[in-house]
Coordinates of N, CA and C in Angstrom, one line a residue:
M1 N -7.6 -8.1 -14.0 CA -7.5 -7.2 -13.3 C -8.0 -5.9 -14.0
I2 N -7.9 -5.8 -15.3 CA -8.7 -4.8 -16.1 C -9.5 -5.5 -17.2
R3 N -10.8 -4.9 -17.1 CA -11.8 -5.6 -18.0 C -12.7 -4.4 -18.7
L4 N -12.8 -4.4 -20.0 CA -13.4 -3.7 -20.8 C -14.5 -4.5 -21.6
V5 N -15.7 -4.2 -21.3 CA -16.8 -5.0 -22.3 C -17.7 -4.0 -23.0
G6 N -17.8 -4.1 -24.1 CA -18.5 -3.5 -25.1 C -18.3 -2.0 -24.9
V7 N -17.0 -1.4 -24.9 CA -16.8 -0.1 -24.6 C -17.0 0.7 -26.1
H8 N -17.7 1.7 -26.2 CA -17.8 2.7 -27.2 C -17.4 4.1 -26.9
K9 N -16.8 4.9 -27.7 CA -16.3 6.3 -27.3 C -16.6 6.9 -28.7
R10 N -17.3 8.2 -28.6 CA -17.3 9.1 -29.8 C -16.8 10.5 -29.4
F11 N -16.2 11.1 -30.5 CA -15.9 12.2 -30.4 C -16.6 13.1 -31.2
G12 N -17.7 13.7 -30.9 CA -18.7 14.4 -31.6 C -19.5 13.2 -32.3
S13 N -19.4 13.5 -33.7 CA -20.1 12.2 -34.6 C -18.9 11.1 -34.9
Q14 N -18.1 11.4 -34.4 CA -16.8 10.5 -35.2 C -16.6 9.4 -33.9
P15 N -16.9 8.0 -34.3 CA -16.6 6.9 -33.3 C -15.0 6.9 -33.4
V16 N -14.5 6.6 -32.1 CA -13.0 6.5 -31.8 C -12.8 5.2 -31.1
L17 N -13.9 4.4 -30.5 CA -13.6 3.2 -29.9 C -14.8 2.6 -30.2
K18 N -14.9 1.2 -30.6 CA -15.9 0.6 -31.3 C -16.1 -0.9 -30.6
D19 N -16.9 -1.0 -29.6 CA -17.2 -2.5 -29.2 C -15.7 -2.9 -28.7
I20 N -15.1 -2.3 -27.8 CA -14.0 -2.8 -27.2 C -14.1 -4.0 -26.2
N21 N -13.8 -5.0 -26.4 CA -13.6 -6.0 -25.2 C -12.3 -6.6 -25.0
L22 N -11.6 -6.2 -24.0 CA -10.3 -6.6 -23.6 C -10.3 -7.2 -22.1
E23 N -9.5 -8.0 -21.8 CA -9.3 -8.3 -20.4 C -7.7 -8.6 -20.2
I24 N -7.3 -7.9 -19.2 CA -6.0 -8.0 -19.0 C -5.8 -8.5 -17.4
N25 N -5.1 -9.7 -17.3 CA -5.0 -10.5 -16.1 C -3.8 -10.0 -15.1
R26 N -3.9 -10.2 -13.8 CA -3.0 -9.7 -12.8 C -1.5 -10.1 -13.3
G27 N -0.6 -9.1 -13.3 CA 0.7 -9.5 -13.6 C 1.1 -9.5 -15.2
E28 N 0.0 -9.5 -15.9 CA 0.1 -9.5 -17.4 C 0.6 -8.1 -18.2
V29 N 1.4 -8.2 -19.1 CA 1.8 -6.9 -19.8 C 1.1 -6.9 -21.2
V30 N 0.2 -6.1 -21.6 CA -0.3 -6.1 -22.8 C 0.2 -4.6 -23.4
V31 N 0.6 -4.9 -24.7 CA 1.1 -3.8 -25.5 C 0.3 -3.5 -26.6
V32 N 0.0 -2.2 -26.7 CA -1.0 -1.8 -27.8 C -0.5 -1.3 -29.1
L33 N -0.6 -1.8 -30.1 CA 0.2 -1.2 -31.3 C -1.0 -0.7 -32.2
G34 N -0.7 -0.1 -33.1 CA -1.4 0.4 -34.3 C -1.1 1.7 -34.9
P35 N -1.5 2.2 -36.1 CA -1.3 3.5 -36.7 C -1.8 4.5 -36.0
S36 N -1.4 5.6 -36.5 CA -2.1 6.7 -35.9 C -3.6 7.0 -36.1
G37 N -4.2 7.6 -35.0 CA -5.7 7.6 -35.2 C -6.4 6.4 -35.1
A38 N -5.8 5.3 -34.4 CA -6.6 4.0 -34.1 C -7.3 3.8 -32.9
G39 N -7.3 4.8 -32.0 CA -7.8 4.8 -30.7 C -6.9 4.2 -29.6
K40 N -5.6 4.3 -29.8 CA -4.9 3.7 -28.9 C -4.8 4.5 -27.5
S41 N -4.5 5.8 -27.7 CA -4.4 6.6 -26.5 C -5.7 6.8 -25.9
T42 N -6.9 6.8 -26.9 CA -8.1 7.1 -26.0 C -8.4 5.7 -25.1
L43 N -8.2 4.6 -25.8 CA -8.4 3.4 -25.0 C -7.7 3.7 -23.6
C44 N -6.4 3.9 -23.6 CA -5.5 3.9 -22.4 C -6.4 5.1 -21.5
R45 N -6.6 6.1 -22.0 CA -7.3 7.1 -21.2 C -8.8 7.0 -20.5
T46 N -9.4 5.8 -21.3 CA -10.8 5.6 -20.8 C -10.7 4.6 -19.4
I47 N -9.6 3.9 -19.3 CA -9.4 3.0 -18.2 C -9.5 3.8 -17.0
N48 N -9.0 4.9 -16.8 CA -9.2 5.4 -15.7 C -10.2 6.9 -15.6
R49 N -10.9 6.8 -16.7 CA -11.9 7.8 -16.9 C -11.6 9.4 -17.1
L50 N -10.2 9.2 -17.7 CA -9.7 10.7 -18.1 C -10.4 11.0 -19.5
E51 N -11.0 9.9 -20.2 CA -12.1 10.0 -21.1 C -13.2 9.3 -20.8
P52 N -14.4 9.9 -20.4 CA -15.6 9.2 -20.3 C -16.1 8.3 -21.4
I53 N -16.6 7.2 -21.2 CA -17.3 6.3 -22.5 C -18.5 6.6 -22.7
D54 N -19.1 6.3 -23.8 CA -20.4 6.4 -24.3 C -21.3 5.2 -23.9
A55 N -20.6 4.2 -24.0 CA -21.4 2.7 -23.6 C -20.4 1.8 -23.3
G56 N -20.7 0.9 -22.6 CA -19.8 -0.5 -22.1 C -19.7 -0.3 -20.6
R57 N -18.6 -1.1 -20.3 CA -18.1 -1.2 -18.8 C -16.8 -1.4 -18.6
I58 N -16.3 -1.1 -17.7 CA -14.8 -0.9 -17.3 C -14.7 -1.3 -16.1
E59 N -14.0 -2.4 -15.7 CA -13.7 -2.9 -14.3 C -12.2 -2.9 -14.0
I60 N -11.8 -2.5 -12.7 CA -10.5 -2.5 -12.2 C -10.5 -3.4 -11.2
D61 N -9.8 -4.6 -11.1 CA -9.8 -5.6 -9.9 C -11.1 -5.9 -9.6
G62 N -12.1 -6.3 -10.4 CA -13.4 -6.6 -10.3 C -14.5 -5.6 -9.9
V63 N -14.1 -4.2 -9.6 CA -15.0 -3.2 -9.3 C -15.3 -2.3 -10.7
A64 N -16.5 -2.1 -10.9 CA -16.9 -1.3 -12.0 C -16.6 0.1 -11.7
L65 N -15.8 0.7 -12.7 CA -15.4 2.1 -12.9 C -16.5 3.1 -12.7
P66 N -16.8 3.8 -11.6 CA -17.9 4.8 -11.6 C -17.7 6.0 -12.5
A67 N -18.6 6.6 -12.7 CA -18.4 7.9 -14.0 C -17.9 9.1 -13.1
E68 N -18.1 9.1 -11.8 CA -17.6 10.3 -11.2 C -17.6 10.1 -9.6
G69 N -17.1 11.2 -8.7 CA -17.3 10.9 -7.4 C -16.2 10.3 -6.8
R70 N -16.3 10.1 -5.4 CA -15.1 9.8 -4.5 C -14.9 8.3 -4.8
A71 N -15.7 7.4 -5.2 CA -15.6 6.0 -5.7 C -14.5 6.1 -6.8
L72 N -14.7 6.9 -7.8 CA -13.8 7.0 -8.7 C -12.4 7.4 -8.4
A73 N -12.2 8.5 -7.6 CA -11.1 8.8 -7.1 C -10.3 7.7 -6.4
R74 N -11.0 7.0 -5.7 CA -10.5 5.7 -4.9 C -9.7 4.8 -6.0
L75 N -10.6 4.6 -6.9 CA -10.2 3.6 -8.0 C -9.1 4.1 -8.8
R76 N -9.0 5.5 -9.2 CA -8.0 6.1 -9.9 C -6.8 6.1 -9.1
A77 N -6.6 6.0 -7.8 CA -5.5 6.0 -7.0 C -5.0 4.5 -7.2
D78 N -5.6 3.5 -7.6 CA -5.0 2.1 -7.9 C -4.5 1.9 -9.4
V79 N -4.5 3.0 -10.3 CA -4.3 3.1 -11.5 C -3.2 4.1 -11.8
G80 N -1.9 3.8 -12.1 CA -0.9 4.6 -12.5 C -0.8 5.0 -13.9
I81 N -0.8 6.2 -14.3 CA -0.7 6.5 -15.8 C 0.3 7.5 -16.0
V82 N 1.2 7.1 -17.1 CA 2.5 7.8 -17.5 C 2.2 8.3 -19.0
F83 N 2.3 9.6 -19.3 CA 1.8 10.3 -20.6 C 3.1 10.5 -21.4
Q84 N 2.9 11.0 -22.6 CA 4.1 11.3 -23.7 C 4.7 12.5 -22.7
Q85 N 3.8 13.5 -22.5 CA 4.5 14.6 -21.6 C 4.7 14.4 -20.2
F86 N 5.7 14.9 -19.5 CA 5.9 14.2 -18.1 C 5.1 14.9 -17.1
N87 N 4.5 16.3 -17.3 CA 3.4 16.8 -16.4 C 3.9 17.0 -15.1
L88 N 5.1 17.3 -14.9 CA 5.6 17.5 -13.5 C 5.3 18.8 -13.1
F89 N 5.2 19.1 -11.9 CA 5.1 20.5 -11.4 C 6.5 21.2 -11.4
A90 N 6.5 22.4 -12.3 CA 7.6 23.0 -12.5 C 8.2 23.8 -11.4
H91 N 7.3 24.1 -10.5 CA 7.8 24.9 -9.1 C 8.2 24.0 -8.2
K92 N 8.0 22.7 -8.1 CA 8.2 21.7 -7.2 C 9.6 21.0 -7.6
T93 N 10.3 20.5 -6.6 CA 11.5 19.7 -6.9 C 11.1 18.5 -7.2
I94 N 12.0 17.5 -7.8 CA 11.8 16.2 -8.2 C 11.0 15.3 -6.9
V95 N 11.7 15.4 -5.8 CA 11.3 14.6 -4.9 C 10.0 15.1 -4.3
Q96 N 9.6 16.5 -4.3 CA 8.5 16.9 -4.0 C 7.4 16.7 -5.0
N97 N 7.5 16.5 -6.2 CA 6.7 16.1 -7.1 C 6.2 14.5 -7.0
V98 N 7.3 13.8 -6.7 CA 6.9 12.2 -6.2 C 6.2 12.1 -5.0
A99 N 6.3 12.8 -3.9 CA 5.8 12.8 -2.6 C 4.4 13.3 -2.4
L100 N 4.2 14.3 -3.5 CA 3.0 15.1 -3.2 C 1.6 14.2 -3.3
A101 N 1.3 13.3 -4.1 CA 0.1 12.8 -4.0 C -0.1 11.8 -2.9
P102 N 1.0 11.0 -2.4 CA 0.7 10.2 -1.2 C 0.3 11.1 -0.1
V103 N 0.8 12.3 0.0 CA 0.5 13.3 1.2 C -1.1 13.7 0.8
L104 N -1.5 14.1 -0.2 CA -2.7 14.6 -0.4 C -3.5 13.6 -0.3
V105 N -3.4 12.4 -1.1 CA -4.6 11.2 -1.4 C -4.4 10.2 -0.2
R106 N -3.2 9.6 -0.3 CA -3.1 8.7 0.8 C -2.9 9.1 2.2
K107 N -2.8 10.3 2.5 CA -2.7 10.9 3.8 C -1.5 10.5 4.6
L108 N -0.3 10.3 3.8 CA 0.9 9.9 4.3 C 1.7 11.0 5.0
G109 N 2.1 10.8 6.2 CA 3.2 11.9 6.7 C 4.2 12.5 5.9
K110 N 4.4 13.8 5.8 CA 5.4 14.4 4.7 C 6.8 13.8 5.0
A111 N 7.3 13.2 6.2 CA 8.5 12.6 6.2 C 8.6 11.2 5.6
D112 N 7.5 10.6 6.1 CA 7.4 9.3 5.3 C 7.1 9.3 3.7
A113 N 6.6 10.3 3.3 CA 6.4 10.2 1.9 C 7.7 10.7 1.2
R114 N 8.4 11.4 1.8 CA 9.6 11.9 1.2 C 10.6 10.7 1.2
Q115 N 10.6 9.7 2.4 CA 11.3 8.7 2.2 C 10.9 7.8 1.3
A116 N 9.9 7.5 1.1 CA 9.2 6.6 0.2 C 9.7 7.2 -1.3
A117 N 9.5 8.5 -1.4 CA 9.9 9.0 -2.7 C 11.3 8.9 -3.1
M118 N 12.4 9.0 -2.2 CA 13.7 8.8 -2.4 C 13.9 7.3 -2.7
Q119 N 13.1 6.5 -2.3 CA 13.3 5.0 -2.6 C 12.8 4.7 -4.1
L120 N 11.7 5.4 -4.4 CA 11.4 5.2 -5.7 C 12.3 6.0 -6.7
L121 N 13.0 7.2 -6.5 CA 13.7 7.5 -7.2 C 15.0 6.8 -7.3
A122 N 15.5 6.2 -6.3 CA 16.7 5.3 -6.6 C 16.2 4.1 -7.5
R123 N 15.0 3.7 -7.4 CA 14.5 2.6 -8.2 C 14.6 2.9 -9.5
V124 N 14.4 4.3 -10.1 CA 14.4 4.6 -11.3 C 15.7 5.0 -11.6
G125 N 16.6 5.3 -10.7 CA 18.0 5.7 -11.0 C 18.3 7.1 -11.2
I126 N 17.4 7.9 -10.5 CA 17.6 9.3 -10.4 C 17.5 10.1 -8.9
S127 N 18.0 9.2 -8.0 CA 17.9 9.6 -6.5 C 18.8 10.9 -6.5
D128 N 20.0 11.1 -7.3 CA 20.8 12.2 -7.3 C 20.2 13.4 -7.7
Q129 N 19.2 13.2 -8.5 CA 18.4 14.4 -9.1 C 17.2 15.0 -8.1
A130 N 17.0 14.4 -6.9 CA 15.9 14.6 -6.4 C 15.7 16.0 -5.9
D131 N 16.5 16.8 -5.5 CA 16.4 18.3 -5.2 C 16.5 19.3 -6.3
K132 N 16.5 18.7 -7.5 CA 16.5 19.7 -8.7 C 15.1 19.8 -9.1
Y133 N 15.0 21.0 -10.0 CA 13.7 21.3 -10.5 C 13.3 20.6 -11.8
P134 N 12.2 20.3 -12.4 CA 12.0 19.6 -13.6 C 13.0 20.2 -14.8
A135 N 13.0 21.5 -14.9 CA 13.6 22.1 -16.0 C 15.1 21.8 -16.1
Q136 N 15.7 21.1 -14.8 CA 17.2 21.0 -14.8 C 17.4 19.6 -15.4
L137 N 16.5 18.8 -15.4 CA 16.6 17.4 -15.7 C 16.4 17.2 -17.4
S138 N 17.1 16.0 -17.9 CA 16.8 15.8 -19.4 C 15.5 15.1 -19.5
G139 N 15.0 15.1 -20.7 CA 13.6 14.4 -20.9 C 13.6 13.0 -20.4
G140 N 14.6 12.3 -20.5 CA 14.5 11.0 -20.0 C 14.4 10.8 -18.5
Q141 N 15.2 11.9 -17.7 CA 15.2 11.7 -16.4 C 13.8 12.4 -16.0
Q142 N 13.3 13.2 -16.6 CA 11.9 13.7 -16.3 C 10.7 12.8 -16.4
Q143 N 11.2 11.8 -17.6 CA 10.1 10.8 -17.6 C 10.3 9.7 -16.5
R144 N 11.5 9.4 -16.1 CA 11.6 8.4 -14.9 C 10.9 9.0 -13.7
A145 N 11.1 10.4 -13.5 CA 10.5 10.9 -12.3 C 9.0 10.7 -12.6
A146 N 8.5 11.0 -13.5 CA 7.0 10.7 -13.8 C 6.7 9.3 -13.6
I147 N 7.3 8.4 -13.9 CA 7.2 7.0 -13.6 C 7.1 7.0 -12.0
A148 N 8.1 7.3 -11.2 CA 8.4 7.2 -9.9 C 7.0 7.9 -9.2
R149 N 6.7 9.0 -9.8 CA 5.5 9.6 -9.3 C 4.2 8.9 -9.3
A150 N 4.1 8.0 -10.4 CA 2.9 7.2 -10.7 C 3.0 5.9 -9.7
L151 N 4.1 5.4 -9.4 CA 4.5 4.2 -8.6 C 4.3 4.8 -7.1
A152 N 4.3 6.1 -6.8 CA 4.4 6.5 -5.5 C 3.0 6.2 -4.8
M153 N 1.9 6.0 -5.6 CA 0.4 5.7 -5.2 C 0.4 4.4 -4.9
R154 N 1.4 3.6 -5.1 CA 1.3 2.0 -5.1 C 0.1 1.4 -6.0
P155 N 0.2 1.8 -7.2 CA -0.8 1.3 -8.1 C -0.9 -0.1 -8.2
K156 N -2.2 -0.8 -8.5 CA -2.4 -2.2 -8.8 C -1.9 -2.2 -10.5
V157 N -2.2 -1.3 -11.2 CA -2.2 -1.2 -12.5 C -1.3 -0.1 -12.9
M158 N -0.3 -0.3 -14.0 CA 0.2 0.9 -14.5 C -0.1 1.1 -16.2
L159 N -0.6 2.3 -16.4 CA -0.9 2.5 -17.9 C 0.2 3.4 -18.6
F160 N 0.8 3.1 -19.7 CA 1.6 4.2 -20.4 C 1.3 4.5 -21.6
D161 N 1.2 5.6 -21.8 CA 0.5 6.3 -23.3 C 1.8 6.9 -23.9
E162 N 2.5 6.2 -24.7 CA 3.6 6.4 -25.5 C 4.6 7.2 -24.8
P163 N 5.1 6.6 -23.6 CA 6.0 7.3 -22.9 C 7.3 7.8 -23.4
T164 N 7.6 7.1 -24.5 CA 9.0 7.5 -25.1 C 9.0 8.4 -26.4
S165 N 7.6 8.7 -26.8 CA 7.7 9.2 -27.9 C 8.0 10.8 -28.1
A166 N 8.0 11.3 -26.8 CA 8.6 12.9 -26.8 C 10.1 12.9 -26.6
L167 N 10.6 11.7 -26.5 CA 12.0 12.0 -26.0 C 12.9 11.9 -27.2
D168 N 14.2 12.4 -27.0 CA 15.3 12.3 -28.0 C 15.7 10.7 -28.0
P169 N 16.3 10.3 -29.4 CA 16.4 8.9 -29.2 C 17.3 8.3 -28.2
E170 N 18.5 9.0 -27.7 CA 19.4 8.5 -27.0 C 18.7 8.4 -25.6
M171 N 17.6 8.9 -25.2 CA 17.0 8.8 -24.0 C 15.9 7.9 -23.9
V172 N 15.7 7.4 -25.0 CA 14.4 6.4 -25.0 C 14.8 5.1 -24.1
Q173 N 16.1 4.4 -24.2 CA 16.5 3.3 -23.6 C 16.4 3.3 -22.1
E174 N 16.8 4.5 -21.5 CA 16.8 4.5 -20.1 C 15.3 4.5 -19.5
V175 N 14.5 4.9 -20.3 CA 13.1 4.9 -19.7 C 12.4 3.3 -20.0
L176 N 12.9 2.8 -21.2 CA 12.4 1.4 -21.3 C 12.9 0.5 -20.4
D177 N 14.2 0.7 -20.0 CA 14.8 -0.2 -19.0 C 14.1 -0.1 -17.7
V178 N 13.5 1.2 -17.1 CA 12.7 1.4 -16.0 C 11.6 0.4 -16.3
M179 N 10.9 0.6 -17.6 CA 9.7 -0.2 -17.8 C 9.7 -1.7 -17.5
T180 N 10.9 -2.1 -18.1 CA 11.3 -3.6 -18.3 C 11.4 -3.9 -16.8
S181 N 12.1 -3.1 -15.8 CA 12.1 -3.6 -14.6 C 10.9 -3.9 -13.9
L182 N 9.9 -2.9 -14.0 CA 8.6 -3.2 -13.8 C 8.0 -4.5 -14.3
V183 N 8.0 -4.8 -15.3 CA 7.7 -6.2 -15.9 C 8.2 -7.2 -15.1
Q184 N 9.5 -7.2 -14.9 CA 10.3 -8.2 -14.2 C 9.7 -8.2 -12.8
E185 N 9.3 -7.2 -12.2 CA 8.5 -7.2 -10.8 C 7.1 -7.8 -10.7
G186 N 6.7 -7.9 -11.9 CA 5.2 -8.6 -12.0 C 4.0 -7.5 -12.0
M187 N 4.5 -6.1 -12.3 CA 3.4 -5.1 -12.5 C 2.4 -5.5 -13.6
T188 N 1.1 -5.2 -13.4 CA 0.1 -5.4 -14.3 C 0.2 -4.0 -15.2
M189 N 0.4 -4.2 -16.5 CA 0.8 -2.9 -17.3 C -0.1 -3.1 -18.6
L190 N -0.6 -2.0 -19.1 CA -1.2 -1.8 -20.5 C -0.2 -0.5 -21.1
V191 N 0.5 -0.9 -22.3 CA 1.5 0.0 -22.7 C 1.2 0.4 -24.4
V192 N 0.8 1.6 -24.4 CA 0.6 2.2 -26.0 C 2.1 2.6 -26.2
T193 N 2.6 2.1 -27.5 CA 4.0 2.6 -27.7 C 4.2 2.2 -29.3
H194 N 5.3 2.7 -29.7 CA 5.9 2.4 -31.2 C 7.1 1.9 -30.9
E195 N 7.5 1.3 -29.7 CA 8.8 0.6 -29.4 C 8.6 -1.0 -29.7
M196 N 9.0 -1.2 -31.0 CA 8.7 -2.6 -31.3 C 9.5 -3.7 -30.7
G197 N 10.7 -3.1 -30.3 CA 11.6 -4.1 -29.5 C 11.1 -4.3 -28.1
F198 N 10.5 -3.4 -27.5 CA 10.0 -3.5 -26.1 C 8.9 -4.4 -26.3
A199 N 8.0 -4.3 -27.2 CA 6.8 -5.2 -27.4 C 7.1 -6.5 -27.6
R200 N 8.2 -6.9 -28.5 CA 8.6 -8.2 -28.8 C 9.2 -8.9 -27.5
R201 N 9.9 -8.0 -26.8 CA 10.6 -8.6 -25.6 C 9.8 -8.6 -24.2
A202 N 9.0 -7.7 -23.9 CA 8.4 -7.5 -22.7 C 6.7 -7.9 -22.5
A203 N 6.2 -7.9 -23.8 CA 4.7 -8.1 -23.7 C 4.4 -9.8 -23.6
D204 N 3.3 -9.9 -22.9 CA 2.7 -11.3 -22.8 C 1.6 -11.4 -24.0
R205 N 1.1 -10.2 -24.3 CA 0.1 -10.2 -25.5 C 0.5 -8.9 -26.2
V206 N 0.1 -8.9 -27.5 CA 0.1 -7.7 -28.4 C -1.4 -7.5 -29.0
V207 N -1.9 -6.2 -28.6 CA -3.0 -5.9 -29.2 C -3.0 -4.8 -30.2
F208 N -3.5 -5.2 -31.4 CA -3.3 -4.4 -32.6 C -4.7 -3.6 -32.9
M209 N -4.7 -2.4 -33.0 CA -5.9 -1.6 -33.2 C -5.9 -0.9 -34.6
S210 N -6.9 -0.8 -35.0 CA -7.0 0.1 -36.2 C -8.4 0.6 -36.3
V211 N -8.7 2.0 -36.8 CA -9.8 2.8 -36.7 C -10.8 2.3 -35.6
G212 N -10.2 2.5 -34.4 CA -11.2 2.3 -33.2 C -11.5 0.8 -32.8
E213 N -11.1 -0.1 -33.5 CA -11.4 -1.6 -33.3 C -9.8 -2.4 -33.0
I214 N -10.0 -3.4 -32.2 CA -9.2 -4.3 -31.8 C -9.2 -5.4 -33.0
V215 N -8.1 -5.4 -33.7 CA -8.0 -6.1 -34.8 C -7.5 -7.5 -34.7
E216 N -6.4 -7.6 -33.7 CA -5.6 -8.5 -33.3 C -5.3 -8.7 -31.8
D217 N -5.2 -9.9 -31.2 CA -4.8 -9.9 -29.7 C -4.3 -11.3 -29.7
S218 N -2.8 -11.2 -29.7 CA -2.1 -12.5 -29.8 C -0.8 -12.3 -28.9
P219 N 0.0 -13.4 -28.9 CA 1.2 -13.4 -28.1 C 2.2 -12.7 -29.2
P220 N 3.3 -12.1 -28.7 CA 4.2 -11.3 -29.6 C 4.8 -12.0 -30.6
D221 N 5.3 -13.1 -30.3 CA 6.0 -14.3 -31.5 C 5.0 -14.3 -32.5
Q222 N 3.7 -14.7 -32.3 CA 2.8 -14.9 -33.2 C 2.4 -13.4 -34.3
F223 N 2.3 -12.5 -33.2 CA 1.9 -11.2 -34.0 C 3.0 -10.8 -35.0
F224 N 4.3 -10.8 -34.5 CA 5.5 -10.2 -35.3 C 5.9 -11.2 -36.5
T225 N 5.6 -12.4 -36.3 CA 5.9 -13.5 -37.5 C 4.8 -13.8 -38.3
A226 N 3.6 -13.9 -37.9 CA 2.5 -14.4 -38.6 C 1.1 -13.7 -38.2
P227 N 1.1 -12.4 -38.6 CA -0.2 -11.6 -38.3 C -1.2 -12.1 -39.1
R228 N -2.5 -12.3 -38.5 CA -3.6 -12.7 -39.1 C -4.5 -11.7 -40.2
S229 N -4.4 -10.6 -39.9 CA -5.1 -9.6 -40.7 C -4.3 -8.9 -41.6
D230 N -4.9 -8.3 -42.7 CA -4.0 -7.6 -43.7 C -3.7 -6.3 -43.2
R231 N -4.6 -5.6 -42.3 CA -4.0 -4.5 -41.8 C -2.8 -4.6 -41.0
A232 N -2.8 -5.6 -40.1 CA -1.6 -5.7 -39.2 C -0.3 -6.0 -40.1
K233 N -0.6 -6.9 -41.1 CA 0.6 -7.1 -42.1 C 1.1 -5.7 -42.7
D234 N 0.1 -5.1 -43.2 CA 0.5 -3.7 -43.8 C 1.3 -2.9 -42.8
F235 N 0.8 -2.7 -41.5 CA 1.4 -1.9 -40.5 C 2.7 -2.5 -40.4
L236 N 3.0 -3.6 -40.2 CA 4.2 -4.2 -39.8 C 5.3 -4.0 -40.8
G237 N 4.7 -4.2 -42.3 CA 5.5 -4.1 -43.4 C 6.1 -2.6 -43.7
K238 N 5.3 -1.7 -43.1 CA 5.7 -0.2 -43.2 C 6.7 0.0 -41.9
I239 N 6.5 -0.5 -40.7 CA 7.2 -0.3 -39.7 C 8.6 -1.0 -39.5
L240 N 8.7 -2.3 -39.8 CA 9.8 -3.1 -39.8 C 10.9 -3.1 -40.8
T241 N 10.5 -2.3 -42.0 CA 11.5 -2.1 -42.9 C 12.1 -1.1 -42.8
H242 N 11.9 0.0 -41.9 CA 12.4 1.1 -42.0 C 13.5 1.0 -40.5

């Protein structure tokens, strides 16, 4: 479903992704872990060309990701992405935020788009907040609305770039619960996160990155109990002892 072959990315003279080779199958959940500066978020953002790559190839469902143009827009519609910040339109209600892209991109009628948006808000547990504005919601509710907005495009793949890192601790679980429900429904997902419990529980594979490279790619049980690399052992030693 997602395939990266020989992907390289630099910011100026600084390499941030080095020869990334990664394949994610349909229905698979891959969690990307690693220290700050490892290239995790950059990896996530290259998958729908929010960050252009300098070399290599990225495919979504067997189709190479073009650099620009309408073909890129069509493929992007198949890839939902949720960021640290919710990026909701402040001047639109929650239901309007969720319904907007299907109207503009999928050319869905407004009434149908609103009905679909309400179903998605119910799915993430905030249908009672539909006619409020983002500023009236908690951070956890706003992030759930952002997930609903991404799902409104009926994506084949969902990318999560540290979706809980900007939330107060008591709001983290409500977002993780929604993500876990997507896992149970068979959504193909790549998740950049520091939530080790979610990685253990929900991932089919854990990809560990360090300084722009994939160092390990293994099932979560193996990664958390018997990591192969010294870098992963050091990372887990620091994370799991706190």
